[in-house]
PDB file of C-alpha atoms in Angstrom:
ATOM      1  CA  UNK A 273      83.951 127.724 121.270  1.00  0.00           C
ATOM      2  CA  UNK A 274      87.240 125.872 121.694  1.00  0.00           C
ATOM      3  CA  UNK A 275      88.127 124.067 118.461  1.00  0.00           C
ATOM      4  CA  UNK A 276      91.569 122.565 119.168  1.00  0.00           C
ATOM      5  CA  UNK A 277      91.946 121.076 122.603  1.00  0.00           C
ATOM      6  CA  UNK A 278      95.203 119.959 124.136  1.00  0.00           C
ATOM      7  CA  UNK A 279      94.739 117.578 127.000  1.00  0.00           C
ATOM      8  CA  UNK A 280      97.237 119.042 129.437  1.00  0.00           C
ATOM      9  CA  UNK A 281      98.251 122.653 129.947  1.00  0.00           C
ATOM     10  CA  UNK A 282     101.131 121.848 132.273  1.00  0.00           C
ATOM     11  CA  UNK A 283     103.050 118.622 132.780  1.00  0.00           C
ATOM     12  CA  UNK A 284     106.063 117.755 134.878  1.00  0.00           C
ATOM     13  CA  UNK A 285     107.813 114.500 134.050  1.00  0.00           C
ATOM     14  CA  UNK A 286     111.039 112.811 134.963  1.00  0.00           C
ATOM     15  CA  UNK A 287     113.873 111.903 132.610  1.00  0.00           C
ATOM     16  CA  UNK A 288     113.192 108.579 130.930  1.00  0.00           C
ATOM     17  CA  UNK A 289     109.422 108.658 131.374  1.00  0.00           C
ATOM     18  CA  UNK A 290     107.106 108.096 128.433  1.00  0.00           C
ATOM     19  CA  UNK A 291     104.977 111.142 127.759  1.00  0.00           C
ATOM     20  CA  UNK A 292     101.750 111.417 125.778  1.00  0.00           C
ATOM     21  CA  UNK A 293     100.422 114.752 124.577  1.00  0.00           C
ATOM     22  CA  UNK A 294      96.929 114.568 123.179  1.00  0.00           C
ATOM     23  CA  UNK A 295      95.281 116.948 120.748  1.00  0.00           C
ATOM     24  CA  UNK A 296      91.677 116.877 119.540  1.00  0.00           C
ATOM     25  CA  UNK A 297      90.032 119.131 116.948  1.00  0.00           C
ATOM     26  CA  UNK A 298      86.335 119.395 116.159  1.00  0.00           C
ATOM     27  CA  UNK A 299      86.544 121.130 112.775  1.00  0.00           C
ATOM     28  CA  UNK A 300      86.901 118.020 110.617  1.00  0.00           C
ATOM     29  CA  UNK A 301      90.317 119.235 109.453  1.00  0.00           C
ATOM     30  CA  UNK A 302      92.497 116.927 107.407  1.00  0.00           C
ATOM     31  CA  UNK A 303      95.859 118.331 108.518  1.00  0.00           C
ATOM     32  CA  UNK A 304      97.206 118.296 112.043  1.00  0.00           C
ATOM     33  CA  UNK A 305     100.558 119.514 113.295  1.00  0.00           C
ATOM     34  CA  UNK A 306     102.763 119.388 116.367  1.00  0.00           C
ATOM     35  CA  UNK A 307     105.176 122.270 116.984  1.00  0.00           C
ATOM     36  CA  UNK A 308     107.489 123.039 119.825  1.00  0.00           C
ATOM     37  CA  UNK A 309     108.215 126.598 120.820  1.00  0.00           C
ATOM     38  CA  UNK A 310     111.371 127.744 122.547  1.00  0.00           C
ATOM     39  CA  UNK A 311     112.471 131.312 123.314  1.00  0.00           C
ATOM     40  CA  UNK A 312     114.352 132.866 120.430  1.00  0.00           C
ATOM     41  CA  UNK A 313     113.706 129.902 118.144  1.00  0.00           C
ATOM     42  CA  UNK A 314     110.086 130.456 117.262  1.00  0.00           C
ATOM     43  CA  UNK A 315     107.950 127.481 116.326  1.00  0.00           C
ATOM     44  CA  UNK A 316     109.602 124.395 114.952  1.00  0.00           C
ATOM     45  CA  UNK A 317     107.626 121.645 113.289  1.00  0.00           C
ATOM     46  CA  UNK A 318     107.996 118.205 114.858  1.00  0.00           C
ATOM     47  CA  UNK A 319     105.517 116.097 112.884  1.00  0.00           C
ATOM     48  CA  UNK A 320     102.422 116.606 110.834  1.00  0.00           C
ATOM     49  CA  UNK A 321      99.672 114.419 109.515  1.00  0.00           C
ATOM     50  CA  UNK A 322      97.528 114.990 106.427  1.00  0.00           C
ATOM     51  CA  UNK A 323      95.228 112.017 106.886  1.00  0.00           C
ATOM     52  CA  UNK A 324      94.340 109.273 109.317  1.00  0.00           C
ATOM     53  CA  UNK A 325      97.312 106.977 109.898  1.00  0.00           C
ATOM     54  CA  UNK A 326      99.490 109.213 107.721  1.00  0.00           C
ATOM     55  CA  UNK A 327     102.395 111.143 109.170  1.00  0.00           C
ATOM     56  CA  UNK A 328     105.380 113.058 107.934  1.00  0.00           C
ATOM     57  CA  UNK A 329     108.479 114.211 109.765  1.00  0.00           C
ATOM     58  CA  UNK A 330     108.931 117.896 110.287  1.00  0.00           C
ATOM     59  CA  UNK A 331     112.148 119.717 111.009  1.00  0.00           C
ATOM     60  CA  UNK A 332     112.932 118.221 114.432  1.00  0.00           C
ATOM     61  CA  UNK A 333     111.379 114.729 114.710  1.00  0.00           C
ATOM     62  CA  UNK A 334     114.195 113.112 116.687  1.00  0.00           C
ATOM     63  CA  UNK A 335     113.033 111.814 120.043  1.00  0.00           C
ATOM     64  CA  UNK A 336     109.351 112.050 119.112  1.00  0.00           C
ATOM     65  CA  UNK A 337     106.719 109.897 117.500  1.00  0.00           C
ATOM     66  CA  UNK A 338     103.083 110.518 116.652  1.00  0.00           C
ATOM     67  CA  UNK A 339      99.861 108.649 116.255  1.00  0.00           C
ATOM     68  CA  UNK A 340      96.728 109.491 114.316  1.00  0.00           C
ATOM     69  CA  UNK A 341      94.181 106.720 114.555  1.00  0.00           C
ATOM     70  CA  UNK A 342      91.166 108.990 114.171  1.00  0.00           C
ATOM     71  CA  UNK A 343      90.767 112.115 112.092  1.00  0.00           C
ATOM     72  CA  UNK A 344      90.093 114.362 115.060  1.00  0.00           C
ATOM     73  CA  UNK A 345      92.933 113.161 117.291  1.00  0.00           C
ATOM     74  CA  UNK A 346      96.691 113.589 116.910  1.00  0.00           C
ATOM     75  CA  UNK A 347      98.987 112.411 119.676  1.00  0.00           C
ATOM     76  CA  UNK A 348     102.616 113.311 120.285  1.00  0.00           C
ATOM     77  CA  UNK A 349     104.699 110.720 122.108  1.00  0.00           C
ATOM     78  CA  UNK A 350     108.021 111.170 123.822  1.00  0.00           C
ATOM     79  CA  UNK A 351     109.281 107.616 124.218  1.00  0.00           C
ATOM     80  CA  UNK A 352     111.909 108.531 126.815  1.00  0.00           C
ATOM     81  CA  UNK A 353     111.716 112.137 127.920  1.00  0.00           C
ATOM     82  CA  UNK A 354     114.911 114.104 128.266  1.00  0.00           C
ATOM     83  CA  UNK A 355     115.598 117.496 129.810  1.00  0.00           C
ATOM     84  CA  UNK A 356     116.184 119.080 126.392  1.00  0.00           C
ATOM     85  CA  UNK A 357     112.564 118.315 125.557  1.00  0.00           C
ATOM     86  CA  UNK A 358     111.397 120.805 128.163  1.00  0.00           C
ATOM     87  CA  UNK A 359     109.363 123.181 126.036  1.00  0.00           C
ATOM     88  CA  UNK A 360     105.964 124.531 125.053  1.00  0.00           C
ATOM     89  CA  UNK A 361     104.210 122.143 122.678  1.00  0.00           C
ATOM     90  CA  UNK A 362     101.588 123.493 120.325  1.00  0.00           C
ATOM     91  CA  UNK A 363      99.101 121.468 118.346  1.00  0.00           C
ATOM     92  CA  UNK A 364      97.403 122.943 115.294  1.00  0.00           C
ATOM     93  CA  UNK A 365      95.048 121.860 112.559  1.00  0.00           C
ATOM     94  CA  UNK A 366      94.132 123.125 109.109  1.00  0.00           C
ATOM     95  CA  UNK A 367      91.803 122.105 106.306  1.00  0.00           C
ATOM     96  CA  UNK A 368      93.107 120.481 103.146  1.00  0.00           C
ATOM     97  CA  UNK A 369      94.329 123.150 100.736  1.00  0.00           C
ATOM     98  CA  UNK A 370      93.254 121.386  97.593  1.00  0.00           C
ATOM     99  CA  UNK A 371      95.125 119.960  94.623  1.00  0.00           C
ATOM    100  CA  UNK A 372      95.567 123.300  92.892  1.00  0.00           C
ATOM    101  CA  UNK A 373      96.484 124.986  96.118  1.00  0.00           C
ATOM    102  CA  UNK A 374      94.269 127.828  95.061  1.00  0.00           C
ATOM    103  CA  UNK A 375      92.873 127.846  98.529  1.00  0.00           C
ATOM    104  CA  UNK A 376      94.949 128.878 101.465  1.00  0.00           C
ATOM    105  CA  UNK A 377      94.794 126.982 104.683  1.00  0.00           C
ATOM    106  CA  UNK A 378      94.939 128.712 108.008  1.00  0.00           C
ATOM    107  CA  UNK A 379      96.203 127.089 111.186  1.00  0.00           C
ATOM    108  CA  UNK A 380      94.016 126.870 114.263  1.00  0.00           C
ATOM    109  CA  UNK A 381      96.083 126.329 117.384  1.00  0.00           C
ATOM    110  CA  UNK A 382      95.397 124.792 120.737  1.00  0.00           C
ATOM    111  CA  UNK A 383      96.303 126.622 123.948  1.00  0.00           C
ATOM    112  CA  UNK A 384      99.587 124.756 124.287  1.00  0.00           C
ATOM    113  CA  UNK A 385     101.085 122.230 126.689  1.00  0.00           C
ATOM    114  CA  UNK A 386     104.043 123.326 128.743  1.00  0.00           C
ATOM    115  CA  UNK A 387     106.209 120.311 129.510  1.00  0.00           C
ATOM    116  CA  UNK A 388     108.972 120.315 132.085  1.00  0.00           C
ATOM    117  CA  UNK A 389     111.297 117.321 132.206  1.00  0.00           C
ATOM    118  CA  UNK A 390     113.321 117.029 135.407  1.00  0.00           C
TER     119      UNK A 390
ATOM    120  CA  UNK B   4     116.244 126.821 109.519  1.00  0.00           C
ATOM    121  CA  UNK B   5     113.595 129.447 109.970  1.00  0.00           C
ATOM    122  CA  UNK B   6     111.907 130.546 106.791  1.00  0.00           C
ATOM    123  CA  UNK B   7     110.474 133.714 108.242  1.00  0.00           C
ATOM    124  CA  UNK B   8     112.469 136.134 110.341  1.00  0.00           C
ATOM    125  CA  UNK B   9     110.774 138.980 112.115  1.00  0.00           C
ATOM    126  CA  UNK B  10     112.292 142.347 112.805  1.00  0.00           C
ATOM    127  CA  UNK B  11     112.529 143.885 115.332  1.00  0.00           C
ATOM    128  CA  UNK B  12     112.688 141.202 117.994  1.00  0.00           C
ATOM    129  CA  UNK B  13     111.001 143.508 120.475  1.00  0.00           C
ATOM    130  CA  UNK B  14     109.013 146.708 120.219  1.00  0.00           C
ATOM    131  CA  UNK B  15     107.782 148.980 122.983  1.00  0.00           C
ATOM    132  CA  UNK B  16     105.276 151.714 122.197  1.00  0.00           C
ATOM    133  CA  UNK B  17     102.595 153.795 123.877  1.00  0.00           C
ATOM    134  CA  UNK B  18      98.885 153.497 123.353  1.00  0.00           C
ATOM    135  CA  UNK B  19      97.722 155.310 120.272  1.00  0.00           C
ATOM    136  CA  UNK B  20     101.003 154.893 118.412  1.00  0.00           C
ATOM    137  CA  UNK B  21     101.426 152.680 115.390  1.00  0.00           C
ATOM    138  CA  UNK B  22     103.444 149.467 115.556  1.00  0.00           C
ATOM    139  CA  UNK B  23     105.294 148.176 112.521  1.00  0.00           C
ATOM    140  CA  UNK B  24     107.086 144.878 112.268  1.00  0.00           C
ATOM    141  CA  UNK B  25     108.729 143.182 109.344  1.00  0.00           C
ATOM    142  CA  UNK B  26     109.182 139.643 108.133  1.00  0.00           C
ATOM    143  CA  UNK B  27     111.730 138.367 105.651  1.00  0.00           C
ATOM    144  CA  UNK B  28     111.729 134.935 104.076  1.00  0.00           C
ATOM    145  CA  UNK B  29     114.011 132.953 101.813  1.00  0.00           C
ATOM    146  CA  UNK B  30     112.109 130.841  99.313  1.00  0.00           C
ATOM    147  CA  UNK B  31     109.103 131.375  97.072  1.00  0.00           C
ATOM    148  CA  UNK B  32     105.783 131.205  98.852  1.00  0.00           C
ATOM    149  CA  UNK B  33     102.090 130.675  98.178  1.00  0.00           C
ATOM    150  CA  UNK B  34     100.944 132.896 100.963  1.00  0.00           C
ATOM    151  CA  UNK B  35     102.146 134.615 104.095  1.00  0.00           C
ATOM    152  CA  UNK B  36     100.206 134.795 107.311  1.00  0.00           C
ATOM    153  CA  UNK B  37     100.509 136.734 110.522  1.00  0.00           C
ATOM    154  CA  UNK B  38      99.628 135.257 113.877  1.00  0.00           C
ATOM    155  CA  UNK B  39      99.401 136.691 117.339  1.00  0.00           C
ATOM    156  CA  UNK B  40     100.242 134.963 120.615  1.00  0.00           C
ATOM    157  CA  UNK B  41      99.324 136.183 124.037  1.00  0.00           C
ATOM    158  CA  UNK B  42     101.712 135.141 126.786  1.00  0.00           C
ATOM    159  CA  UNK B  43     101.543 131.416 127.500  1.00  0.00           C
ATOM    160  CA  UNK B  44      98.792 130.746 124.981  1.00  0.00           C
ATOM    161  CA  UNK B  45      98.433 129.330 121.485  1.00  0.00           C
ATOM    162  CA  UNK B  46      98.679 131.380 118.333  1.00  0.00           C
ATOM    163  CA  UNK B  47      95.694 133.074 116.762  1.00  0.00           C
ATOM    164  CA  UNK B  48      95.464 133.800 113.055  1.00  0.00           C
ATOM    165  CA  UNK B  49      95.278 137.492 112.174  1.00  0.00           C
ATOM    166  CA  UNK B  50      95.538 137.910 108.438  1.00  0.00           C
ATOM    167  CA  UNK B  51      96.620 136.099 105.287  1.00  0.00           C
ATOM    168  CA  UNK B  52      98.069 137.625 102.154  1.00  0.00           C
ATOM    169  CA  UNK B  53      98.514 135.629  98.976  1.00  0.00           C
ATOM    170  CA  UNK B  54     101.613 135.806  96.828  1.00  0.00           C
ATOM    171  CA  UNK B  55      99.753 137.722  94.094  1.00  0.00           C
ATOM    172  CA  UNK B  56      98.529 140.396  96.524  1.00  0.00           C
ATOM    173  CA  UNK B  57     100.489 143.462  97.586  1.00  0.00           C
ATOM    174  CA  UNK B  58      98.439 144.863 100.433  1.00  0.00           C
ATOM    175  CA  UNK B  59      95.623 143.780 102.661  1.00  0.00           C
ATOM    176  CA  UNK B  60      93.654 145.395 105.461  1.00  0.00           C
ATOM    177  CA  UNK B  61      91.697 143.979 108.372  1.00  0.00           C
ATOM    178  CA  UNK B  62      90.416 146.437 110.941  1.00  0.00           C
ATOM    179  CA  UNK B  63      93.462 148.179 112.434  1.00  0.00           C
ATOM    180  CA  UNK B  64      95.831 145.782 110.679  1.00  0.00           C
ATOM    181  CA  UNK B  65      97.578 146.465 107.423  1.00  0.00           C
ATOM    182  CA  UNK B  66      99.814 143.901 105.771  1.00  0.00           C
ATOM    183  CA  UNK B  67     102.057 144.420 102.779  1.00  0.00           C
ATOM    184  CA  UNK B  68     103.919 141.861 100.748  1.00  0.00           C
ATOM    185  CA  UNK B  69     106.868 142.454  98.437  1.00  0.00           C
ATOM    186  CA  UNK B  70     107.729 139.185  96.739  1.00  0.00           C
ATOM    187  CA  UNK B  71     110.675 140.724  94.891  1.00  0.00           C
ATOM    188  CA  UNK B  72     112.285 141.543  98.232  1.00  0.00           C
ATOM    189  CA  UNK B  73     110.840 138.471  99.952  1.00  0.00           C
ATOM    190  CA  UNK B  74     109.485 140.588 102.748  1.00  0.00           C
ATOM    191  CA  UNK B  75     106.252 141.525 104.464  1.00  0.00           C
ATOM    192  CA  UNK B  76     105.258 144.094 107.019  1.00  0.00           C
ATOM    193  CA  UNK B  77     102.483 144.207 109.593  1.00  0.00           C
ATOM    194  CA  UNK B  78     101.221 147.575 110.751  1.00  0.00           C
ATOM    195  CA  UNK B  79      98.962 147.915 113.768  1.00  0.00           C
ATOM    196  CA  UNK B  80      97.432 151.366 113.846  1.00  0.00           C
ATOM    197  CA  UNK B  81      96.272 153.213 116.973  1.00  0.00           C
ATOM    198  CA  UNK B  82      97.649 150.502 119.242  1.00  0.00           C
ATOM    199  CA  UNK B  83      95.958 149.522 122.491  1.00  0.00           C
ATOM    200  CA  UNK B  84      97.279 147.875 125.633  1.00  0.00           C
ATOM    201  CA  UNK B  85      95.391 144.756 124.567  1.00  0.00           C
ATOM    202  CA  UNK B  86      97.655 144.516 121.493  1.00  0.00           C
ATOM    203  CA  UNK B  87     100.504 143.497 123.793  1.00  0.00           C
ATOM    204  CA  UNK B  88     101.540 140.104 122.447  1.00  0.00           C
ATOM    205  CA  UNK B  89     104.071 138.340 120.255  1.00  0.00           C
ATOM    206  CA  UNK B  90     103.496 138.470 116.528  1.00  0.00           C
ATOM    207  CA  UNK B  91     104.696 135.801 114.131  1.00  0.00           C
ATOM    208  CA  UNK B  92     104.810 135.553 110.391  1.00  0.00           C
ATOM    209  CA  UNK B  93     104.326 132.171 108.767  1.00  0.00           C
ATOM    210  CA  UNK B  94     105.002 131.237 105.188  1.00  0.00           C
ATOM    211  CA  UNK B  95     103.486 128.452 103.178  1.00  0.00           C
ATOM    212  CA  UNK B  96     104.946 127.187  99.947  1.00  0.00           C
ATOM    213  CA  UNK B  97     103.846 124.845  97.238  1.00  0.00           C
ATOM    214  CA  UNK B  98     105.056 121.293  97.516  1.00  0.00           C
ATOM    215  CA  UNK B  99     104.492 118.266  95.327  1.00  0.00           C
ATOM    216  CA  UNK B 100     101.617 117.287  97.569  1.00  0.00           C
ATOM    217  CA  UNK B 101      98.447 119.238  98.161  1.00  0.00           C
ATOM    218  CA  UNK B 102      99.064 120.209 101.726  1.00  0.00           C
ATOM    219  CA  UNK B 103     101.300 123.039 102.793  1.00  0.00           C
ATOM    220  CA  UNK B 104     103.969 123.142 105.414  1.00  0.00           C
ATOM    221  CA  UNK B 105     104.200 126.310 107.436  1.00  0.00           C
ATOM    222  CA  UNK B 106     107.444 127.923 108.521  1.00  0.00           C
ATOM    223  CA  UNK B 107     107.431 130.383 111.399  1.00  0.00           C
ATOM    224  CA  UNK B 108     109.832 133.070 112.443  1.00  0.00           C
ATOM    225  CA  UNK B 109     110.970 133.754 116.012  1.00  0.00           C
ATOM    226  CA  UNK B 110     108.430 136.533 116.452  1.00  0.00           C
ATOM    227  CA  UNK B 111     108.280 140.192 117.446  1.00  0.00           C
ATOM    228  CA  UNK B 112     107.346 140.887 121.043  1.00  0.00           C
ATOM    229  CA  UNK B 113     105.202 144.010 121.232  1.00  0.00           C
ATOM    230  CA  UNK B 114     104.513 145.846 124.474  1.00  0.00           C
ATOM    231  CA  UNK B 115     101.949 148.641 124.445  1.00  0.00           C
ATOM    232  CA  UNK B 116     101.943 150.803 127.545  1.00  0.00           C
ATOM    233  CA  UNK B 117      98.890 152.849 128.555  1.00  0.00           C
TER     234      UNK B 117
END
């Protein structure tokens, strides 16, 4: 019954390595999001995408990039991992809210990927 | 900056007691949602309240929204050990585009002891 799948639950990488975090959803959602979660800071939005090949920066995009080549897949890329990117990364998806925004979209999250950068 | 801020940061109660947590936000919103997160896992949606609603119920959950005070509360009645988790509020506001960005608070960590 899993709807948002993150490819890795735990990763350990070294400083300077390129890191790919993959996220796949099977609900045909238009919107996909990447958050990072750190103690005391809650969830902070890194990037989101509202359509294939479309992306928008969130609140903390520095040091990250994303790719959305297919509707169901949204990848987060750390070009050169640093120790301050050690965190829990959460992918989420939601349906399109509609032009009038009369609907309300709800986020469905993956289980998370805990990344440690040494 | 965080749009939603939960209060208290941590809450410890015994089974059967009620748990109340609050969320304050800064800007106008379309809706406010509450999510739950078990340790080391992703968040799960609990309940959504729209900006034109004042109260909503779902099972043992009761959510209120006061847009004049820019605040919401989540009440869990007759708590169980399985309610032990972190609870987050998330706000969504209208933008010029049709999608909504969500802003989360830092969460309230609830521990329910048997």
